[in-house]
Amino acid sequence: MENMRFNGLDKFYDIDKDLMESAALAEAKCMAVFSQVEQTSEYNQYKVIKAFQKNEISETHFIPSTGYGYGDRGRDALDRVYAEVFGTEDAIVRQNIASGTVANTIMMFANLRPGDEIIFAAGIPYDTLLDSVGIRKGAPGSMAEYGITYKIVDLNEGVINHKGLINAISEKTKMVFVQRSSGYDWRKPVMINEMAELVRKVKAINPQIIIAVDNCYGEFVEKQEPGDVGVDIMAGSLIKNPGGGICPTGGYICGHTDLIENCASRIYSPGLSREVGSSTADKRLMFQGLFMAPHTVEQCLKGAVFAASLLKSMGFETSPEYNDERGDIVQLVRFANKEQLVAFCEGVQKGSPVDSNVKPIPWDMPGYDDQVIMAAGTFVQGASIEFSADAPVKEPYIAYMQGGLVYSQVKLGILVALQSIKNREII
Ligand SMILES: *Cc1c(COP(=O)(O)O)cnc(C)c1O
């Protein structure tokens, strides 16, 4: 009977009975939230299928191309499907947009010119973009080297400081940039309705200002996407939400045609634009990943909600809380000390389907002042749409966890992690 109760958890793993009991209680509390998450996922699934049908996606679109890539029908069709899904006029989706950092960098660089100013409206941008902008000095080829200047407007109690933003806008302001996800900050994500308000306010001052969104980790969490509320351009990674955990590599940029053309000129060359660009990889995985994405995001969100519920019940501080509104897939957990944090990340790794035998250790990662520990037993290297956790090893000892292709794996990972904290008697 015990096997029935814990669905095999006790058969395959050594988890203390009291921990499994707590998990069952924590899970029971999540049902109403799960139901909301499922509704959003269902809505987004219909949206995606409709976009496939409208563009008459067929098997021939999956065929790789070689050389210049002229007439690659699948590539062009994938762009149209992305534009449809993200509520924009146009899109560029490519395997050679190597990551979210690259997609965001292209989005900014391609649409700014010497003398222009960019304003970061949700505080300092994601760590890896500091080099692109030139906020962190040293890396060659930053926007600063090209005479593009920046301003940063911090969030005000977790939400966009519209007054501060409007005061910061000058004659030189060409782009207002919003990071949707909380990233590595203990803050709330920027919700779609906040973006809508920002668009209205900024466009009222100067309709020429481009509103750009770093959409990483936010895709399919809400029913609307930034393009649906008037955002001009957005960028993200295909090994996060929109790749559905299936796509092996790539990035996307969606936006107005003129802005996307600028991106194509920068990626390829002015004139050639989107006529070239072969896709040697199987495009089926890019299409199928997008098809799976609403479902995969649903699994991630359920995992995050469960984690928040259980960890909170065990006395840890979490952000968001299990029943808070969510705008991205990231779950933050604050631990009491270094030992707990490291044990948790080790446990996450131990509960993974791949590399479960590997022990993550804190290391001096380039670009970080403190040591960082990263747990990720993923099929696709570094794919944070798969269950993963990372943390700078410093006070206040916060672990950032996200992803999960399958809810039960997140549940298992959290339990194995908590068990490893318990085993060391540091709880
Ligand atoms: C992950 C992430 C990035 C960078 O993406 P990479 O694929 O890691 O280069 C940028 N912004 C946000 C908000 C992210 O979550």
Coordinates of C-alpha atoms and ligand atoms in Angstrom, one line a residue:
M1 CA 0.0 0.0 0.0
E2 CA 2.9 2.4 0.8
N3 CA 4.0 2.1 -2.8
M4 CA 0.6 3.3 -3.9
R5 CA 0.7 6.2 -1.6
F6 CA 3.9 7.7 -2.7
N7 CA 3.7 6.5 -6.3
G8 CA 6.9 4.5 -6.2
L9 CA 9.0 7.3 -4.7
D10 CA 9.7 5.0 -1.7
K11 CA 10.3 2.0 -3.9
F12 CA 13.1 3.6 -6.0
Y13 CA 14.5 6.2 -3.6
D14 CA 15.6 6.5 0.0
I15 CA 13.5 9.5 1.1
D16 CA 12.5 9.7 4.7
K17 CA 8.8 9.0 5.3
D18 CA 8.2 12.3 7.1
L19 CA 9.7 14.1 4.1
M20 CA 7.4 12.3 1.7
E21 CA 4.5 13.1 4.0
S22 CA 5.4 16.8 4.0
A23 CA 5.7 16.6 0.2
A24 CA 2.3 15.1 -0.2
L25 CA 0.8 17.9 2.0
A26 CA 2.7 20.6 0.2
E27 CA 1.5 19.2 -3.1
A28 CA -2.1 19.0 -2.0
K29 CA -2.0 22.8 -1.3
C30 CA -0.9 23.5 -4.9
M31 CA -4.0 22.1 -6.7
A32 CA -5.8 25.4 -7.3
V33 CA -2.6 27.0 -8.6
F34 CA -1.8 23.9 -10.8
S35 CA -5.3 24.3 -12.3
Q36 CA -4.6 27.9 -13.3
V37 CA -1.2 26.9 -14.8
E38 CA -3.0 24.2 -16.8
Q39 CA -5.5 26.7 -18.2
T40 CA -2.8 29.1 -19.4
S41 CA -0.9 26.2 -20.9
E42 CA -4.0 25.0 -22.8
Y43 CA -4.7 28.5 -24.1
N44 CA -1.1 28.9 -25.3
Q45 CA -1.2 25.4 -26.9
Y46 CA -4.1 26.4 -29.0
K47 CA -2.4 29.6 -30.0
V48 CA 0.7 27.7 -31.1
I49 CA -1.2 25.0 -33.1
K50 CA -3.2 27.7 -34.8
A51 CA 0.0 29.4 -35.9
F52 CA 1.3 26.1 -37.3
Q53 CA -1.9 25.5 -39.2
K54 CA -2.2 29.1 -40.5
N55 CA 1.3 28.7 -42.0
E56 CA 0.6 25.2 -43.4
I57 CA 3.6 23.7 -41.7
S58 CA 4.5 20.4 -43.4
E59 CA 7.2 17.8 -43.3
T60 CA 9.1 19.5 -46.1
H61 CA 9.7 22.5 -43.8
F62 CA 11.9 20.3 -41.6
I63 CA 14.5 19.5 -44.2
P64 CA 18.0 21.0 -43.5
S65 CA 19.6 23.2 -46.1
T66 CA 23.3 23.7 -47.1
G67 CA 25.6 26.3 -48.6
Y68 CA 24.0 29.8 -48.9
G69 CA 20.7 28.4 -47.8
Y70 CA 18.8 30.2 -50.6
G71 CA 15.1 29.3 -50.6
D72 CA 15.1 27.5 -47.3
R73 CA 11.3 27.3 -46.9
G74 CA 11.4 25.9 -43.4
R75 CA 13.6 28.7 -42.1
D76 CA 11.2 31.3 -43.5
A77 CA 8.1 29.4 -42.2
L78 CA 9.6 29.2 -38.7
D79 CA 10.1 32.9 -38.7
R80 CA 6.4 33.4 -39.6
V81 CA 5.2 31.0 -36.9
Y82 CA 7.2 32.7 -34.2
A83 CA 5.9 36.2 -35.3
E84 CA 2.4 34.9 -35.1
V85 CA 2.9 33.3 -31.6
F86 CA 4.7 36.3 -30.1
G87 CA 2.2 38.9 -31.5
T88 CA 4.7 40.7 -33.8
E89 CA 4.9 41.5 -37.5
D90 CA 8.1 39.6 -38.1
A91 CA 10.7 37.4 -36.6
I92 CA 14.2 35.9 -37.1
V93 CA 14.8 32.5 -35.6
R94 CA 18.2 30.9 -36.2
Q95 CA 20.4 28.1 -34.9
N96 CA 23.4 30.4 -35.3
I97 CA 21.9 32.9 -32.8
A98 CA 23.9 31.0 -30.2
S99 CA 22.1 32.0 -27.0
G100 CA 19.9 34.4 -25.2
T101 CA 22.8 36.8 -24.7
V102 CA 23.6 36.7 -28.4
A103 CA 19.9 37.3 -29.3
N104 CA 19.6 40.3 -26.9
T105 CA 23.0 41.7 -28.1
I106 CA 21.9 41.6 -31.7
M107 CA 18.6 43.1 -30.9
M108 CA 20.3 46.1 -29.2
F109 CA 23.3 46.5 -31.5
A110 CA 21.3 46.2 -34.8
N111 CA 18.8 48.9 -33.8
L112 CA 21.1 51.5 -32.1
R113 CA 23.5 53.9 -33.8
P114 CA 26.4 56.0 -32.5
G115 CA 25.0 58.8 -30.4
D116 CA 21.9 56.9 -29.4
E117 CA 21.0 56.2 -25.8
I118 CA 19.4 53.0 -24.3
I119 CA 17.6 53.1 -21.0
F120 CA 17.3 49.9 -18.9
A121 CA 13.9 50.3 -17.3
A122 CA 14.0 47.2 -15.1
G123 CA 17.3 47.9 -13.4
I124 CA 20.7 46.6 -14.4
P125 CA 20.4 44.1 -17.2
Y126 CA 21.3 40.4 -17.0
D127 CA 24.9 39.7 -16.1
T128 CA 26.1 38.5 -19.5
L129 CA 24.8 41.7 -21.2
L130 CA 27.0 43.9 -19.0
D131 CA 29.9 43.3 -21.4
S132 CA 27.7 43.8 -24.5
V133 CA 26.6 47.2 -23.3
G134 CA 29.9 48.2 -21.8
I135 CA 28.6 48.6 -18.3
R136 CA 31.3 46.1 -17.3
K137 CA 34.4 47.3 -19.1
G138 CA 37.1 45.2 -20.7
A139 CA 35.5 43.0 -23.4
P140 CA 36.3 44.4 -26.8
G141 CA 33.5 45.4 -29.2
S142 CA 30.9 46.7 -26.7
M143 CA 28.2 49.2 -27.6
A144 CA 30.1 51.8 -25.5
E145 CA 33.0 51.5 -28.0
Y146 CA 30.6 52.5 -30.7
G147 CA 29.4 55.6 -28.9
I148 CA 26.1 54.2 -27.7
T149 CA 25.4 55.4 -24.1
Y150 CA 23.1 53.9 -21.5
K151 CA 21.1 54.8 -18.4
I152 CA 19.8 52.4 -15.8
V153 CA 16.5 53.1 -13.9
D154 CA 16.1 50.8 -10.9
L155 CA 12.8 49.2 -10.1
N156 CA 10.9 50.8 -7.3
E157 CA 9.7 48.2 -4.7
G158 CA 9.8 45.6 -7.4
V159 CA 7.9 47.4 -10.1
I160 CA 8.8 49.7 -12.9
N161 CA 9.5 53.2 -11.8
H162 CA 7.6 55.1 -14.4
K163 CA 8.3 58.5 -13.0
G164 CA 12.0 57.8 -12.9
L165 CA 11.9 56.3 -16.4
I166 CA 10.1 59.3 -17.9
N167 CA 12.5 61.7 -16.3
A168 CA 15.4 59.7 -17.7
I169 CA 14.2 59.9 -21.3
S170 CA 16.1 62.4 -23.4
E171 CA 16.4 63.5 -27.0
K172 CA 19.0 60.8 -27.5
T173 CA 16.8 58.0 -26.1
K174 CA 16.3 55.5 -28.9
M175 CA 15.5 52.3 -27.0
V176 CA 13.9 51.4 -23.7
F177 CA 14.9 47.9 -22.6
V178 CA 12.9 45.8 -20.1
Q179 CA 14.1 42.5 -18.7
R180 CA 11.0 40.4 -18.1
S181 CA 12.5 37.8 -15.8
S182 CA 13.9 38.4 -12.3
G183 CA 17.2 37.0 -13.4
Y184 CA 19.7 36.9 -10.6
D185 CA 17.8 39.4 -8.4
W186 CA 15.4 38.9 -5.5
R187 CA 12.6 40.7 -7.3
K188 CA 9.4 40.0 -9.1
P189 CA 9.3 39.5 -12.9
V190 CA 7.9 42.3 -15.0
M191 CA 4.3 41.3 -15.8
I192 CA 2.7 41.8 -19.3
N193 CA 0.3 44.3 -17.9
E194 CA 3.2 46.4 -16.5
M195 CA 4.8 46.3 -20.0
A196 CA 1.5 47.5 -21.5
E197 CA 1.6 50.5 -19.2
L198 CA 5.2 51.2 -20.0
V199 CA 4.5 51.1 -23.7
R200 CA 1.6 53.6 -23.3
K201 CA 3.7 56.0 -21.2
V202 CA 6.9 56.0 -23.3
K203 CA 5.0 56.2 -26.6
A204 CA 3.1 59.2 -25.3
I205 CA 6.4 61.0 -24.9
N206 CA 8.0 59.8 -28.1
P207 CA 6.4 57.2 -30.4
Q208 CA 9.8 56.6 -32.1
I209 CA 11.4 55.1 -29.0
I210 CA 11.8 51.4 -29.5
I211 CA 10.5 49.3 -26.6
A212 CA 12.7 46.1 -26.4
V213 CA 12.2 43.2 -24.1
D214 CA 14.6 40.5 -22.9
N215 CA 12.0 37.8 -23.0
C216 CA 14.2 35.0 -21.6
Y217 CA 12.3 32.7 -19.1
G218 CA 9.0 34.5 -19.7
E219 CA 7.6 32.9 -22.8
F220 CA 4.3 31.1 -22.3
V221 CA 4.0 31.9 -18.6
E222 CA 1.2 34.3 -19.3
K223 CA -1.5 34.2 -22.0
Q224 CA -0.1 37.2 -23.7
E225 CA 3.4 37.9 -25.0
P226 CA 5.1 41.3 -25.1
G227 CA 4.1 41.8 -28.8
D228 CA 0.5 41.6 -27.9
V229 CA 0.8 44.8 -25.8
G230 CA 2.7 46.9 -28.2
V231 CA 6.3 46.0 -27.4
D232 CA 8.3 46.6 -30.6
I233 CA 10.9 43.9 -30.4
M234 CA 11.9 41.0 -28.1
A235 CA 14.6 38.3 -27.9
G236 CA 15.2 35.0 -26.2
S237 CA 16.9 31.6 -26.3
L238 CA 15.8 28.4 -27.8
I239 CA 17.3 26.3 -25.1
K240 CA 14.9 28.0 -22.7
N241 CA 11.1 28.1 -22.8
P242 CA 10.3 28.3 -26.5
G243 CA 12.5 25.4 -27.4
G244 CA 10.3 23.2 -25.3
G245 CA 13.3 21.2 -24.0
I246 CA 13.7 19.6 -27.5
C247 CA 15.4 22.2 -29.6
P248 CA 19.2 21.7 -29.4
T249 CA 20.4 25.3 -29.9
G250 CA 19.5 28.7 -31.2
G251 CA 17.8 32.0 -30.5
Y252 CA 15.0 34.2 -31.7
I253 CA 14.1 37.9 -32.2
C254 CA 10.5 38.9 -32.9
G255 CA 9.4 42.4 -33.8
H256 CA 8.5 45.0 -36.4
T257 CA 9.8 44.1 -39.9
D258 CA 12.1 47.2 -40.1
L259 CA 13.7 46.3 -36.8
I260 CA 14.1 42.6 -37.7
E261 CA 15.6 43.6 -41.0
N262 CA 18.2 45.6 -39.0
C263 CA 18.9 42.4 -37.1
A264 CA 19.3 40.4 -40.3
S265 CA 21.7 42.9 -41.7
R266 CA 23.8 42.6 -38.6
I267 CA 23.7 38.8 -38.4
Y268 CA 24.4 38.3 -42.1
S269 CA 25.1 41.4 -44.2
P270 CA 23.2 44.4 -45.4
G271 CA 21.7 43.6 -48.8
L272 CA 21.9 39.8 -48.3
S273 CA 19.7 40.1 -45.2
R274 CA 17.5 37.0 -44.8
E275 CA 18.1 35.5 -48.3
V276 CA 20.9 33.5 -46.8
G277 CA 21.5 31.4 -43.8
S278 CA 21.5 27.6 -44.2
S279 CA 20.2 25.5 -41.4
T280 CA 22.2 22.3 -41.3
A281 CA 20.4 21.2 -38.2
D282 CA 17.1 19.4 -38.3
K283 CA 14.5 22.1 -38.2
R284 CA 11.9 19.6 -37.0
L285 CA 13.3 20.1 -33.5
M286 CA 12.9 23.8 -33.7
F287 CA 9.3 23.4 -34.8
Q288 CA 8.5 20.5 -32.4
G289 CA 10.2 22.3 -29.5
L290 CA 7.9 25.4 -30.1
F291 CA 4.9 23.0 -30.3
M292 CA 5.9 21.4 -26.9
A293 CA 6.8 24.7 -25.3
P294 CA 3.4 25.6 -23.6
H295 CA 3.3 22.1 -22.1
T296 CA 7.0 22.2 -21.0
V297 CA 6.5 25.6 -19.4
E298 CA 3.5 24.1 -17.6
Q299 CA 5.7 21.3 -16.2
C300 CA 8.3 23.9 -15.1
L301 CA 5.8 26.1 -13.4
K302 CA 4.2 23.2 -11.5
G303 CA 7.6 22.1 -10.3
A304 CA 8.4 25.7 -9.2
V305 CA 5.1 26.0 -7.4
F306 CA 5.6 22.6 -5.6
A307 CA 9.1 23.6 -4.6
A308 CA 7.9 26.9 -3.2
S309 CA 5.2 25.2 -1.3
L310 CA 7.4 22.4 0.2
L311 CA 10.4 24.6 1.0
K312 CA 8.3 27.2 2.6
S313 CA 6.6 24.6 4.8
M314 CA 10.1 23.5 5.9
G315 CA 11.0 27.0 6.9
F316 CA 12.9 28.4 3.9
E317 CA 12.1 31.8 2.4
T318 CA 10.9 31.5 -1.2
S319 CA 10.3 34.0 -4.0
P320 CA 7.7 33.8 -5.5
E321 CA 5.6 32.1 -2.9
Y322 CA 3.7 29.1 -4.2
N323 CA 0.5 31.0 -4.8
D324 CA 2.0 34.3 -6.1
E325 CA 1.3 35.5 -9.6
R326 CA 4.2 34.3 -11.9
G327 CA 5.8 36.0 -14.8
D328 CA 8.7 33.7 -15.4
I329 CA 9.9 30.1 -14.6
V330 CA 12.5 31.1 -12.0
Q331 CA 12.1 30.0 -8.4
L332 CA 14.3 31.6 -5.7
V333 CA 15.0 29.9 -2.4
R334 CA 17.0 31.4 0.5
F335 CA 19.1 29.1 2.6
A336 CA 20.5 29.7 6.1
N337 CA 24.1 29.0 5.3
K338 CA 26.6 27.9 2.7
E339 CA 26.4 24.2 3.7
Q340 CA 22.7 24.1 3.0
L341 CA 23.0 25.9 -0.3
V342 CA 25.7 23.6 -1.6
A343 CA 23.9 20.4 -0.3
F344 CA 20.7 21.5 -2.1
C345 CA 22.5 22.1 -5.4
E346 CA 24.3 18.7 -5.0
G347 CA 20.9 17.1 -4.4
V348 CA 19.4 18.7 -7.5
Q349 CA 22.2 17.2 -9.5
K350 CA 21.8 13.8 -7.9
G351 CA 18.1 13.7 -8.8
S352 CA 18.8 14.4 -12.5
P353 CA 18.3 11.9 -15.4
V354 CA 21.8 12.8 -16.8
D355 CA 25.1 13.2 -14.9
S356 CA 23.5 12.2 -11.6
N357 CA 26.8 10.8 -10.6
V358 CA 28.6 14.2 -11.0
K359 CA 29.1 16.3 -8.0
P360 CA 28.8 20.1 -8.7
I361 CA 31.4 22.2 -6.8
P362 CA 31.6 25.9 -6.3
W363 CA 34.1 27.5 -8.8
D364 CA 35.4 30.8 -9.8
M365 CA 33.3 31.5 -12.9
P366 CA 34.6 34.2 -15.2
G367 CA 32.7 37.5 -14.7
Y368 CA 31.6 36.7 -11.1
D369 CA 33.2 38.1 -8.0
D370 CA 32.2 35.2 -5.8
Q371 CA 32.2 31.5 -6.4
V372 CA 29.3 30.0 -8.2
I373 CA 27.8 26.5 -7.9
M374 CA 25.7 25.1 -10.8
A375 CA 23.6 21.9 -10.8
A376 CA 22.3 20.7 -14.2
G377 CA 21.9 17.2 -15.3
T378 CA 20.5 18.1 -18.7
F379 CA 20.2 16.4 -22.1
V380 CA 21.1 19.7 -23.9
Q381 CA 24.2 21.4 -22.6
G382 CA 23.3 24.2 -20.3
A383 CA 19.6 24.1 -21.1
S384 CA 17.9 25.8 -18.2
I385 CA 14.5 24.8 -19.4
E386 CA 15.6 21.5 -18.0
F387 CA 15.6 21.3 -14.2
S388 CA 18.6 23.2 -12.9
A389 CA 19.8 25.2 -10.0
D390 CA 22.6 27.7 -9.5
A391 CA 23.8 30.0 -6.9
P392 CA 26.6 32.5 -6.1
V393 CA 28.1 31.1 -2.9
K394 CA 27.7 34.2 -0.8
E395 CA 25.2 35.8 1.6
P396 CA 22.2 35.8 1.4
Y397 CA 22.7 32.2 0.1
I398 CA 20.0 32.2 -2.6
A399 CA 19.6 29.3 -5.0
Y400 CA 18.0 30.1 -8.4
M401 CA 16.2 27.1 -9.7
Q402 CA 14.3 26.7 -12.9
G403 CA 13.1 24.4 -15.5
G404 CA 12.0 20.8 -15.6
L405 CA 10.8 18.9 -18.6
V406 CA 8.6 16.6 -16.4
Y407 CA 7.0 17.7 -13.2
S408 CA 7.7 14.4 -11.3
Q409 CA 11.4 14.9 -12.0
V410 CA 11.4 18.4 -10.3
K411 CA 9.5 16.9 -7.4
L412 CA 12.1 14.1 -7.1
G413 CA 15.0 16.5 -7.5
I414 CA 13.7 18.7 -4.7
L415 CA 13.1 15.7 -2.4
V416 CA 16.6 14.3 -3.1
A417 CA 18.0 17.7 -2.4
L418 CA 16.2 18.1 0.9
Q419 CA 17.2 14.6 1.9
S420 CA 20.8 15.4 1.3
I421 CA 20.4 18.5 3.5
K422 CA 18.8 16.3 6.2
N423 CA 21.4 13.6 5.9
R424 CA 24.1 16.1 6.8
E425 CA 22.1 17.2 9.7
I426 CA 22.4 20.8 8.7
I427 CA 18.7 21.6 8.8
Ligands
LIG1 C1 19.3 33.3 -19.6 C2 19.1 34.7 -19.7 C3 19.9 35.5 -20.5 C4 21.0 35.0 -21.3 O1 20.8 33.9 -22.0 P1 21.9 32.8 -22.3 O2 21.2 31.8 -23.2 O3 22.3 32.2 -21.0 O4 23.0 33.5 -23.0 C5 19.5 36.8 -20.6 N1 18.5 37.4 -19.9 C6 17.8 36.6 -19.1 C7 16.7 37.2 -18.3 C8 18.0 35.3 -18.9 O5 17.3 34.5 -18.1

